[in-house]
C-alpha positions as a printed Julia matrix, in Angstrom:
368×3 Matrix{Float64}:
 -16.32  -11.8     5.89
 -12.5   -12.07    5.66
 -12.12  -10.51    9.1
 -14.5   -13.06   10.64
 -12.66  -15.96    9.07
  -9.45  -14.58   10.25
 -10.56  -14.13   13.83
 -11.96  -17.38   14.17
  -8.55  -19.21   13.69
  -7.91  -21.35   16.76
  -4.38  -20.26   17.66
  -3.3   -19.98   21.27
  -2.88  -16.36   22.54
   0.55  -15.27   23.29
   1.93  -13.74   26.54
   2.45   -9.91   26.33
   5.8    -8.77   25.24
   7.28   -6.23   27.54
   8.59   -3.34   25.61
  11.32   -2.8    28.27
  13.26   -6.03   27.15
  13.66   -6.11   23.38
  16.02   -9.1    23.45
  16.48  -10.77   20.1
  17.61  -14.43   20.41
  20.11  -15.83   18.24
  18.99  -18.47   15.52
  20.17  -21.32   17.74
  18.23  -20.04   20.8
  15.14  -19.49   18.55
  15.25  -23.13   17.43
  15.69  -24.2    20.95
  12.74  -22.05   22.04
  10.38  -23.63   19.3
  11.78  -27.28   19.8
  11.6   -27.31   23.53
   8.58  -25.2    24.55
   5.82  -27.46   25.94
   2.94  -25.51   24.39
   3.87  -26.44   20.77
   1.08  -28.18   18.9
   0.91  -29.2    15.28
  -1.78  -27.58   13.44
  -3.94  -29.5    10.78
  -3.75  -26.56    8.25
  -1.01  -24.21    7.56
  -1.95  -20.79    9.11
  -1.19  -18.91    5.86
  -3.43  -20.94    3.57
  -6.34  -20.6     5.82
  -6.28  -16.72    5.77
  -4.93  -15.57    2.41
  -6.26  -16.41   -1.01
  -3.08  -17.33   -2.8
  -1.6   -20.93   -3.08
   1.45  -21.34   -0.75
   3.52  -24.36    0.17
   5.65  -23.4     3.24
   9.15  -24.38    3.5
   8.37  -25.77    6.87
   5.18  -26.71    8.68
   3.61  -23.89   10.77
   2.99  -24.47   14.41
   0.89  -22.84   17.05
   3.28  -21.54   19.66
   3.19  -19.6    22.87
   6.67  -17.98   23.24
   8.09  -17.78   26.73
  11.29  -16.78   27.97
  14.92  -17.61   27.13
  16.64  -20.32   28.8
  19.59  -18.22   28.88
  18.11  -15.37   30.79
  14.74  -15.73   32.59
  14.48  -12.03   33.3
  14.14  -11.07   29.53
  11.06  -11.79   27.5
  11.79  -12.83   23.79
  11.45  -10.71   20.95
  12.02  -12.92   18.07
  11.96  -10.28   15.34
  13.54   -6.87   15.18
  12.52   -3.54   16.83
  11.11   -1.59   13.83
  11.82    2.16   13.32
  14.52    2.15   16.1
  16.9     5.1    15.47
  19.87    5.82   17.75
  21.71    8.9    17.12
  24.8     7.68   18.9
  25.17    4.91   16.48
  24.9     7.13   13.26
  28.05    8.02   11.46
  28.39   11.49    9.83
  30.32    9.99    6.81
  27.34    7.54    6.13
  25.01   10.43    5.82
  27.31   12.46    3.72
  27.54    9.36    1.33
  23.69    9.04    1.4
  23.39   12.69    0.36
  25.86   12.2    -2.38
  24.21    9.13   -3.59
  20.79   10.64   -3.49
  22.08   13.75   -5.49
  23.63   11.42   -8.28
  20.51    9.07   -8.49
  18.21   12.27   -8.98
  20.6    13.74  -11.62
  20.83   10.55  -13.56
  16.95    9.64  -13.26
  16.28   13.1   -14.71
  18.83   12.79  -17.64
  18.03    9.17  -18.69
  14.14    9.31  -17.85
  12.5    12.47  -16.88
  13.98   14.97  -19.2
  11.95   14.63  -22.39
  14.77   15.92  -24.63
  17.12   13.14  -23.27
  15.36   10.66  -21.24
  13.47    7.6   -22.36
  10.47    8.18  -20.15
   8.04    9.84  -22.65
   8.97    7.16  -25.17
   8.02    4.52  -22.8
   4.69    5.92  -22.02
   3.91    6.44  -25.64
   4.65    2.77  -26.16
   2.44    1.55  -23.39
  -0.25    4.34  -24.54
  -0.11    2.7   -27.96
  -1.76   -0.41  -26.67
  -5.18    1.31  -26.23
  -6.91    4.65  -26.48
  -8.33    3.75  -23.01
  -6.72    5.59  -20.06
  -7.97    2.79  -17.88
  -6.05    0.11  -19.85
  -2.94    2.14  -19.9
  -3.14    2.94  -16.13
  -3.7    -0.9   -15.38
  -0.7    -1.77  -18.12
   1.81    0.72  -16.4
   0.92   -0.73  -12.89
   1.04   -4.45  -14.17
   4.64   -3.58  -15.82
   5.67   -2.26  -12.59
   4.42   -4.96  -10.39
   6.01   -7.55  -12.69
   9.42   -6.02  -12.52
   9.31   -4.97   -8.94
   7.94   -8.26   -7.5
  10.03  -10.21   -9.91
  13.26   -8.73   -8.82
  12.25   -9.07   -5.27
  11.64  -12.82   -5.71
  15.03  -13.03   -7.2
  16.82  -11.27   -4.44
  18.41  -14.32   -2.82
  19.86  -15.55   -6.08
  20.89  -12.12   -7.27
  22.68  -11.17   -3.96
  24.71  -14.55   -4.42
  25.69  -13.52   -7.88
  26.55   -9.76   -7.5
  26.41   -8.92   -3.88
  23.86   -7.2    -1.73
  24.72   -3.75   -2.57
  25.03   -4.22   -6.38
  21.64   -5.93   -6.51
  19.99   -3.1    -4.5
  21.34   -0.67   -7.12
  19.83   -2.86   -9.94
  16.51   -3.25   -8.03
  16.2     0.5    -7.36
  17.65    1.51  -10.85
  14.9    -0.39  -12.67
  11.98   -0.05  -10.32
  12.36    3.75   -9.7
  11.73    4.89  -13.3
   8.73    2.53  -13.55
   7.18    3.88  -10.45
   7.63    7.32  -11.36
   6.09    6.85  -14.85
   3.13    5.22  -13.36
   2.84    8.17  -10.74
   2.91   10.79  -13.1
   0.52    9.29  -15.62
  -2.06    8.87  -12.92
  -1.57   12.54  -11.94
  -1.88   13.68  -15.49
  -4.95   11.45  -16.4
  -6.7    11.05  -13.01
  -9.94   13.05  -14.25
  -9.87   11.52  -17.82
 -11.92    8.63  -16.99
 -15.85    7.99  -16.84
 -17.35    9.84  -13.93
 -18.94    7.19  -11.77
 -19.93    9.17   -8.9
 -19.5    12.73   -7.39
 -19.12   13.11   -3.75
 -16.75   16.01   -3.47
 -19.4    18.28   -2.34
 -20.49   16.17    0.66
 -19.72   17.94    3.89
 -16.64   16.37    5.72
 -15.72   14.15    2.88
 -12.57   16.23    2.14
 -11.57   15.98    5.81
 -12.21   12.05    5.89
  -9.98   11.67    2.56
  -7.35   13.9     3.94
  -7.33   12.13    7.37
  -7.19    8.73    5.6
  -4.25    9.73    3.31
  -2.45   10.91    6.32
  -2.84    7.7     8.15
  -1.85    5.57    5.14
   1.76    6.95    5.31
   2.02    5.69    8.97
   1.62    2.1     7.43
   4.86    2.51    5.61
   6.93   -0.96    5.84
   9.58   -0.4     8.57
  12.32   -1.21    6.11
  11.55    1.91    4.26
  12.97    3.86    7.3
  16.43    2.22    6.84
  17.56    5.08    4.3
  21.15    3.94    4.5
  20.19    0.45    3.46
  17.89    1.88    0.71
  20.82    3.71   -0.72
  23.17    0.82   -0.17
  25.46    2.83    2.06
  24.79    0.04    4.57
  24.59   -3.62    3.46
  20.92   -4.15    2.77
  19.26   -6.96    4.78
  16.05   -8.85    4.77
  14.66   -7.79    8.32
  12.19   -9.48   10.23
  10.32   -6.68   12.0
   8.03   -7.26   15.08
   7.3    -4.19   16.93
   5.51   -0.8    16.17
   3.16   -0.98   13.16
   3.81   -4.78   12.75
   1.8    -5.48   15.95
  -1.23   -4.14   14.17
  -0.64   -5.81   10.86
   2.2    -7.8     9.47
   1.87   -6.11    5.95
   1.62   -2.4     6.8
   2.63   -1.28    3.28
  -0.26   -3.32    1.69
  -2.69   -1.97    4.26
  -1.51    1.53    3.71
  -1.93    1.26   -0.05
  -5.39    0.04    0.35
  -6.34    2.95    2.51
  -4.71    5.28    0.1
  -6.35    3.85   -2.91
  -9.82    3.71   -1.27
  -9.53    7.52   -0.21
  -8.4     8.66   -3.78
 -11.06    6.71   -5.34
 -13.83    7.83   -3.08
 -12.61   11.46   -3.9
 -12.07   11.27   -7.53
 -14.83    8.96   -8.28
 -14.05    7.88  -12.01
 -12.88    4.81  -13.85
  -9.25    5.77  -14.02
  -9.1     6.07  -10.2
 -10.81    2.65  -10.17
  -8.23    1.09  -12.45
  -5.33    2.49  -10.59
  -6.62    1.16   -7.26
  -7.28   -2.34   -8.7
  -4.01   -2.51  -10.01
  -2.19   -1.29   -6.94
  -4.17   -3.29   -4.49
  -3.82   -6.39   -6.56
  -0.14   -5.71   -6.59
   0.21   -5.3    -2.78
  -2.02   -8.38   -2.05
   0.38  -10.47   -4.1
   3.22   -8.66   -2.44
   2.08   -9.7     0.9
   1.92  -13.32   -0.08
   5.36  -13.17   -1.56
   6.74  -11.33    1.34
   5.67  -13.97    3.75
   7.14  -16.66    1.36
  10.33  -14.87    1.21
  10.56  -14.28    4.92
   9.75  -18.02    5.58
  12.68  -19.0     3.43
  15.12  -16.56    4.88
  14.31  -16.63    8.74
  12.57  -20.16    9.06
  11.16  -20.66   12.56
  11.56  -17.26   13.65
   9.31  -16.15   11.02
   6.74  -18.73   11.92
   6.59  -17.41   15.5
   6.37  -13.96   14.22
   3.55  -14.98   11.76
   1.65  -16.69   14.59
   1.42  -13.71   16.7
   0.67  -11.07   13.98
  -1.9   -10.74   11.34
  -2.52   -9.54    7.76
  -5.88   -8.07    8.51
  -5.25   -4.87   10.9
  -6.02   -5.59   14.44
  -6.92   -9.19   13.94
  -4.26  -10.68   15.99
  -4.83   -8.18   18.87
  -8.55   -8.86   18.83
  -8.07  -12.72   18.94
  -5.45  -12.6    21.76
  -2.5   -13.61   19.81
  -0.94  -10.2    20.01
  -0.64   -8.46   23.5
   0.12   -4.72   23.33
   2.53   -3.4    25.94
   1.19   -0.77   28.16
   3.58    1.72   26.83
   2.84    0.67   23.18
   2.64    4.3    22.09
   6.31    4.83   22.7
   7.09    2.65   19.72
   5.79    5.3    17.58
   7.52    8.21   19.37
  10.55    7.78   17.17
  12.37   10.05   14.57
  11.32    8.04   11.61
   7.57    8.39   12.52
   8.18   12.18   13.29
   9.67   12.53    9.98
   6.9    10.69    8.21
   4.38   13.23    9.83
   6.51   16.19    8.68
   6.95   14.71    5.14
   3.38   13.82    4.73
   2.17   17.33    5.77
   4.72   18.75    3.3
   3.65   16.66    0.56
   0.06   17.78    1.09
   0.93   21.49    0.79
   3.12   20.76   -2.23
   0.44   18.99   -4.22
   0.05   22.03   -6.5
   3.79   22.02   -7.25
   3.79   18.15   -7.73
   0.82   18.45  -10.28
   2.42   21.18  -12.14
   5.73   19.34  -12.72
   3.82   16.27  -13.64
   1.65   18.26  -16.37
   5.08   19.82  -17.79
   6.06   16.46  -18.76
   3.1    15.65  -21.08
   3.13   11.9   -20.19
C-alpha cells in the first residue's frame, strides 16, 4: 500500500543525468537553477508529508522541479548532490591512513578497557542494570535498542549546535564515544539471547531458506549509507561533513541504511522465528524509520534548495523514483558500484559470514 501511494505522486520526471559529467554546482548556482528554471511549479502538499508517516514542517516549501543544465556550461548536466562511494587513490595521503590506523587502535583499546572487559569496564554493569527492568528478554532487547536510538538520534539532532560549540572533530569523537559502547552492548545481547524467546515458527528446515536468508543479509550491506565509506571522516582524521549524496545506491533509495536494516531484520527474524528476534527487529526498524525522517529534516536545514532537488528525484521506498520516472539511471549505472568501497564491503561481508562462529564465541564469553 505504501508503495502504491508513493508511486502515485504527481511529480514531473527528471531528465537523465549523465554519469560522464558529475559537476556539482555552487550553492549560488543551485539557487539560480531553482529560481530561474521554467518548469518549477508549486505543489499543494509537501512531498515529504505525503509519503512518510511522521509530522514534518519543512524549512522551505518543496517544489516539483525538472533540473536542466547550468547556465555556466551547457555541456555539463547538473549533479546537485555528491558522487557517493567515490575513492581516488591519487588524492589519498599515507599520513592520513597512518593516523586512522593509530586512532582505530586507541579506540579499540579504550573500548575494551572501559566497556568490554568485565574486570575493568562498565559494559556488564550496564547490561545488568537494563536487565533488572524485567525478566523478559524481549523487553530488555527493546530497552537496549531504545536507549541506543535515543542517544544516537538525539546526538545527531544536536550536531549543528554541538559542532558550533566544540568543533566538528570533537563532536564526532563525542558522538562515536557514546554511541559505540551502546551499539556493541545491544549487538552482544542479541547474539547471546537470540534463541531465548518464545518460538513462533520454525522454518529452518525448508529447502532454500538458508540461501535466501544468506543472500538477503549479503545484499543488506550494500545499502550502507555512503557516508559510512568516508572512514577518515568517521575517525575525525578529516573534518566530518554533512554530505548530500546523490549517485550510486542513493538512486535506488534516499535512505539506504534504513532499507538495509529492514532487509537484515526481516531475514534474521524469518530464520530465527522467535519473540526476541521480533522484538529486536521492531526496535531497529522503528529507529531507522525515525532516522529517515530525521535525516531528511537535517539535510533540508543544512542544504536547503539543493536537498529539495535531490529529494524530488529520489525516493524512500526502493526503486519508487525510478519506476515513476523521476530518477533516470545512466546507461553505465553499474560503474557507480565498481568502486573500492563496494569491493571492500563485499570482502568484509563474506569475511563476517565465515567469522560468525568466532564472533558468537566472543559474545558468549562476556556473559552479558
